[in-house]
Each structure stands twice: as structure tokens, then as C-alpha cells.
């Protein structure tokens, strides 16, 4: 029951794009954060859950590690649905790179495809940290991402990037590296 409540609160926070944690989560804090407040709310309104014996030690299933594990499971389920929706069909790759607040380089990956009903879907599938934004490094990260999710580069029929030379470069850009491997991956 505790795990079910924890999963429900995680699902709610994710659907509403709410932060889980608060600045001060101590017992005396007025506002402990969305996750703990919602857990208190569920506990207040669920008599069965209130009647459970006190969880020994830290076995309350409310730690940040538990929350992160549950969120990772949701992420994997969503990605599995997206890749199942694509199946063996073709798709386009949209990529942008930048650095985050801590100056670490990262690459956003979006896939665009037609689903079984013929609707065009555009899905953000990942934010990948890369050692640098050279075309070789980006290509290597894309290859690893495709391999991890069992997607073939041969399914790629389009690629779209911003105007940066490391992306659209005619000879050494990411576009050229992908076209070397798959001539059908047209650049837009």
C-alpha cells in the first residue's frame, strides 16, 4: 500500500510537472515540498494506509532515491511505448546541442514519425550528456542511444539541426557523418 501511494504521488508530480522536493523537509518545516505534502494528503484521506503499522527506520518509501527509481521506471515505460509505436517503420531525427548551467555539454534528441493511425508524432526521447559537441562525439552518442533502444540507423529517413557548422557541415558535420552511413537520411 505504501509503494502504491508513493507511485501515485510520483505519477501526479510528473503529470503536473511539479518539483518533488522542497528546500526544508524537516519535521518542523511548514512546507516540505510537493511530494511529502501529497503523501500527507493521501495518508489523511486513506484510513487503510493510516492503520498500517509504523514503518521501521527509513522504510517509508519516501526517500529521494525511491522517487528517482520510480521516475526512471516511468521514463523507461514511456520510451518503450514510443519505440513500440515506431516499430520497424522509418523516422526522422532532430538534434540540438548546448551546454547546461554547469557548463556540461548536452544533446537533446527528438524523433519524428508517423504512427499506425497515420498521425505525425514528434517525441522528445532524451537528453544525452556528451564530452564535447564535435560531430564525431555527437554521432557516437546517437549511435549509442540507437543501440541502447534497439533502433537501426537504416530506419532513419530525415535529420534536422540548427545552423551550427558542427551539425550541418558539408564534409565533417553530423549531417555528413550520418549520410555516410545512411544515404536515405535526408537533411532538412
mmCIF file of C-alpha atoms in Angstrom:
data_model
loop_
_atom_site.group_PDB
_atom_site.id
_atom_site.type_symbol
_atom_site.label_atom_id
_atom_site.label_comp_id
_atom_site.label_asym_id
_atom_site.label_seq_id
_atom_site.Cartn_x
_atom_site.Cartn_y
_atom_site.Cartn_z
ATOM 1 C CA UNK A 1 0.000 0.000 0.000
ATOM 2 C CA UNK A 2 2.849 2.361 0.817
ATOM 3 C CA UNK A 3 4.512 1.664 -2.527
ATOM 4 C CA UNK A 4 1.231 2.200 -4.375
ATOM 5 C CA UNK A 5 0.782 5.566 -2.667
ATOM 6 C CA UNK A 6 4.360 6.561 -3.487
ATOM 7 C CA UNK A 7 3.881 5.616 -7.142
ATOM 8 C CA UNK A 8 0.617 7.575 -7.315
ATOM 9 C CA UNK A 9 2.243 10.702 -5.905
ATOM 10 C CA UNK A 10 5.203 10.376 -8.294
ATOM 11 C CA UNK A 11 2.810 9.973 -11.217
ATOM 12 C CA UNK A 12 0.865 13.076 -10.151
ATOM 13 C CA UNK A 13 4.001 15.207 -9.751
ATOM 14 C CA UNK A 14 5.294 14.102 -13.154
ATOM 15 C CA UNK A 15 1.987 14.705 -14.962
ATOM 16 C CA UNK A 16 1.747 18.204 -13.479
ATOM 17 C CA UNK A 17 5.474 18.939 -13.988
ATOM 18 C CA UNK A 18 5.845 19.704 -10.274
ATOM 19 C CA UNK A 19 9.132 19.618 -8.400
ATOM 20 C CA UNK A 20 9.223 16.752 -5.910
ATOM 21 C CA UNK A 21 11.451 18.128 -3.193
ATOM 22 C CA UNK A 22 11.293 21.225 -1.000
ATOM 23 C CA UNK A 23 14.120 23.301 0.444
ATOM 24 C CA UNK A 24 13.436 22.160 4.005
ATOM 25 C CA UNK A 25 11.909 18.727 4.514
ATOM 26 C CA UNK A 26 12.411 18.507 8.265
ATOM 27 C CA UNK A 27 9.510 17.616 10.574
ATOM 28 C CA UNK A 28 9.224 21.237 11.733
ATOM 29 C CA UNK A 29 9.102 22.683 8.225
ATOM 30 C CA UNK A 30 5.891 24.471 7.219
ATOM 31 C CA UNK A 31 6.175 23.337 3.589
ATOM 32 C CA UNK A 32 8.144 20.157 2.905
ATOM 33 C CA UNK A 33 7.703 20.062 -0.871
ATOM 34 C CA UNK A 34 5.043 18.680 -3.204
ATOM 35 C CA UNK A 35 5.884 15.015 -2.792
ATOM 36 C CA UNK A 36 5.742 14.917 1.012
ATOM 37 C CA UNK A 37 2.678 17.199 1.134
ATOM 38 C CA UNK A 38 0.807 14.919 -1.262
ATOM 39 C CA UNK A 39 1.876 11.868 0.740
ATOM 40 C CA UNK A 40 0.455 13.537 3.856
ATOM 41 C CA UNK A 41 -2.740 14.295 1.929
ATOM 42 C CA UNK A 42 -3.134 10.663 0.843
ATOM 43 C CA UNK A 43 -2.400 9.453 4.364
ATOM 44 C CA UNK A 44 -5.007 11.852 5.764
ATOM 45 C CA UNK A 45 -7.686 10.638 3.336
ATOM 46 C CA UNK A 46 -6.869 6.906 3.324
ATOM 47 C CA UNK A 47 -7.846 5.168 6.523
ATOM 48 C CA UNK A 48 -6.324 1.808 5.494
ATOM 49 C CA UNK A 49 -2.959 3.439 4.952
ATOM 50 C CA UNK A 50 -3.181 5.257 8.278
ATOM 51 C CA UNK A 51 -3.878 1.953 10.067
ATOM 52 C CA UNK A 52 -0.703 0.298 8.754
ATOM 53 C CA UNK A 53 1.927 -0.175 11.466
ATOM 54 C CA UNK A 54 4.665 2.429 11.512
ATOM 55 C CA UNK A 55 7.391 1.600 9.020
ATOM 56 C CA UNK A 56 10.632 0.666 10.751
ATOM 57 C CA UNK A 57 13.537 3.095 10.307
ATOM 58 C CA UNK A 58 13.719 4.548 6.821
ATOM 59 C CA UNK A 59 11.340 2.035 5.248
ATOM 60 C CA UNK A 60 8.680 4.643 4.465
ATOM 61 C CA UNK A 61 9.245 4.563 0.668
ATOM 62 C CA UNK A 62 9.529 8.346 0.503
ATOM 63 C CA UNK A 63 13.275 8.893 0.055
ATOM 64 C CA UNK A 64 14.606 10.748 -2.960
ATOM 65 C CA UNK A 65 16.307 7.519 -4.111
ATOM 66 C CA UNK A 66 12.972 5.692 -4.218
ATOM 67 C CA UNK A 67 11.380 8.613 -6.074
ATOM 68 C CA UNK A 68 14.184 8.652 -8.650
ATOM 69 C CA UNK A 69 13.885 4.893 -9.182
ATOM 70 C CA UNK A 70 10.137 5.213 -9.779
ATOM 71 C CA UNK A 71 10.668 8.131 -12.185
ATOM 72 C CA UNK A 72 13.284 6.088 -14.096
ATOM 73 C CA UNK A 73 10.736 3.269 -14.419
ATOM 74 C CA UNK A 74 8.159 5.726 -15.803
ATOM 75 C CA UNK A 75 10.762 7.069 -18.237
ATOM 76 C CA UNK A 76 11.555 3.565 -19.477
ATOM 77 C CA UNK A 77 7.858 2.738 -19.923
ATOM 78 C CA UNK A 78 7.300 5.924 -21.949
ATOM 79 C CA UNK A 79 10.346 5.244 -24.142
ATOM 80 C CA UNK A 80 9.247 1.633 -24.663
ATOM 81 C CA UNK A 81 5.834 2.884 -25.851
ATOM 82 C CA UNK A 82 7.432 5.378 -28.246
ATOM 83 C CA UNK A 83 9.793 2.792 -29.755
ATOM 84 C CA UNK A 84 6.980 0.241 -29.944
ATOM 85 C CA UNK A 85 4.896 2.886 -31.772
ATOM 86 C CA UNK A 86 7.756 3.377 -34.263
ATOM 87 C CA UNK A 87 8.349 -0.369 -34.602
ATOM 88 C CA UNK A 88 10.218 -1.220 -37.802
ATOM 89 C CA UNK A 89 8.951 1.927 -39.518
ATOM 90 C CA UNK A 90 11.054 4.941 -40.532
ATOM 91 C CA UNK A 91 11.550 8.150 -38.568
ATOM 92 C CA UNK A 92 13.384 11.477 -38.610
ATOM 93 C CA UNK A 93 15.965 12.633 -36.098
ATOM 94 C CA UNK A 94 16.005 16.162 -34.671
ATOM 95 C CA UNK A 95 19.035 17.106 -32.579
ATOM 96 C CA UNK A 96 20.200 20.236 -30.807
ATOM 97 C CA UNK A 97 23.223 20.665 -28.597
ATOM 98 C CA UNK A 98 24.076 23.174 -25.909
ATOM 99 C CA UNK A 99 25.671 23.406 -22.504
ATOM 100 C CA UNK A 100 23.747 23.351 -19.250
ATOM 101 C CA UNK A 101 24.144 25.677 -16.260
ATOM 102 C CA UNK A 102 27.192 23.769 -15.029
ATOM 103 C CA UNK A 103 28.814 24.128 -18.488
ATOM 104 C CA UNK A 104 28.414 20.423 -19.325
ATOM 105 C CA UNK A 105 27.692 19.733 -22.972
ATOM 106 C CA UNK A 106 24.412 18.007 -23.726
ATOM 107 C CA UNK A 107 22.393 16.910 -26.732
ATOM 108 C CA UNK A 108 18.591 16.856 -26.954
ATOM 109 C CA UNK A 109 17.153 14.081 -29.140
ATOM 110 C CA UNK A 110 13.691 14.242 -30.693
ATOM 111 C CA UNK A 111 12.193 11.629 -33.020
ATOM 112 C CA UNK A 112 9.528 12.426 -35.591
ATOM 113 C CA UNK A 113 7.466 9.615 -37.093
ATOM 114 C CA UNK A 114 4.043 8.552 -38.365
ATOM 115 C CA UNK A 115 2.185 6.249 -36.006
ATOM 116 C CA UNK A 116 -0.067 3.349 -37.064
ATOM 117 C CA UNK A 117 -3.029 5.731 -37.486
ATOM 118 C CA UNK A 118 -1.016 7.963 -39.850
ATOM 119 C CA UNK A 119 -0.623 10.806 -37.356
ATOM 120 C CA UNK A 120 2.709 12.624 -37.262
ATOM 121 C CA UNK A 121 4.237 12.347 -33.796
ATOM 122 C CA UNK A 122 7.190 14.319 -32.515
ATOM 123 C CA UNK A 123 8.589 12.944 -29.262
ATOM 124 C CA UNK A 124 11.426 14.134 -27.059
ATOM 125 C CA UNK A 125 13.260 10.926 -26.196
ATOM 126 C CA UNK A 126 16.355 12.004 -24.374
ATOM 127 C CA UNK A 127 18.879 14.462 -23.122
ATOM 128 C CA UNK A 128 22.331 12.950 -23.506
ATOM 129 C CA UNK A 129 25.459 14.387 -21.911
ATOM 130 C CA UNK A 130 28.377 14.435 -24.346
ATOM 131 C CA UNK A 131 32.075 15.095 -23.726
ATOM 132 C CA UNK A 132 32.105 17.788 -26.437
ATOM 133 C CA UNK A 133 29.934 18.976 -29.304
ATOM 134 C CA UNK A 134 32.144 17.812 -32.148
ATOM 135 C CA UNK A 135 30.338 15.931 -34.894
ATOM 136 C CA UNK A 136 32.181 12.689 -34.054
ATOM 137 C CA UNK A 137 31.187 12.880 -30.400
ATOM 138 C CA UNK A 138 27.547 13.652 -31.255
ATOM 139 C CA UNK A 139 27.432 10.830 -33.826
ATOM 140 C CA UNK A 140 28.902 8.399 -31.318
ATOM 141 C CA UNK A 141 26.277 9.402 -28.725
ATOM 142 C CA UNK A 142 23.464 8.963 -31.264
ATOM 143 C CA UNK A 143 24.816 5.525 -32.209
ATOM 144 C CA UNK A 144 24.922 4.535 -28.529
ATOM 145 C CA UNK A 145 21.384 5.838 -27.989
ATOM 146 C CA UNK A 146 20.059 3.929 -31.022
ATOM 147 C CA UNK A 147 21.870 0.770 -29.945
ATOM 148 C CA UNK A 148 20.538 1.007 -26.398
ATOM 149 C CA UNK A 149 16.964 1.285 -27.675
ATOM 150 C CA UNK A 150 17.406 -1.279 -30.465
ATOM 151 C CA UNK A 151 16.730 1.202 -33.273
ATOM 152 C CA UNK A 152 18.566 0.885 -36.568
ATOM 153 C CA UNK A 153 20.260 3.800 -38.314
ATOM 154 C CA UNK A 154 18.779 2.312 -41.517
ATOM 155 C CA UNK A 155 15.297 3.349 -40.320
ATOM 156 C CA UNK A 156 16.387 6.998 -40.361
ATOM 157 C CA UNK A 157 14.862 8.976 -43.245
ATOM 158 C CA UNK A 158 15.388 12.558 -42.131
ATOM 159 C CA UNK A 159 17.635 14.666 -39.978
ATOM 160 C CA UNK A 160 17.161 18.229 -38.797
ATOM 161 C CA UNK A 161 19.550 20.516 -36.947
ATOM 162 C CA UNK A 162 20.199 24.168 -36.281
ATOM 163 C CA UNK A 163 22.661 26.087 -38.421
ATOM 164 C CA UNK A 164 25.806 25.275 -36.425
ATOM 165 C CA UNK A 165 28.698 24.095 -38.563
ATOM 166 C CA UNK A 166 29.329 21.016 -36.405
ATOM 167 C CA UNK A 167 25.773 19.930 -37.235
ATOM 168 C CA UNK A 168 25.179 20.809 -40.878
ATOM 169 C CA UNK A 169 28.799 20.864 -42.104
ATOM 170 C CA UNK A 170 29.038 19.566 -45.667
ATOM 171 C CA UNK A 171 32.084 17.347 -45.055
ATOM 172 C CA UNK A 172 32.637 16.935 -41.325
ATOM 173 C CA UNK A 173 29.300 17.844 -39.766
ATOM 174 C CA UNK A 174 26.917 15.456 -38.052
ATOM 175 C CA UNK A 175 24.754 15.539 -41.189
ATOM 176 C CA UNK A 176 27.653 14.268 -43.321
ATOM 177 C CA UNK A 177 28.589 11.563 -40.784
ATOM 178 C CA UNK A 178 25.027 10.203 -40.784
ATOM 179 C CA UNK A 179 24.736 10.424 -44.591
ATOM 180 C CA UNK A 180 27.919 8.340 -44.906
ATOM 181 C CA UNK A 181 26.132 5.551 -43.054
ATOM 182 C CA UNK A 182 22.640 6.033 -44.487
ATOM 183 C CA UNK A 183 22.127 7.851 -47.805
ATOM 184 C CA UNK A 184 18.356 7.978 -47.203
ATOM 185 C CA UNK A 185 18.638 10.198 -44.101
ATOM 186 C CA UNK A 186 17.889 13.475 -45.862
ATOM 187 C CA UNK A 187 18.901 16.700 -44.146
ATOM 188 C CA UNK A 188 16.284 19.404 -43.596
#
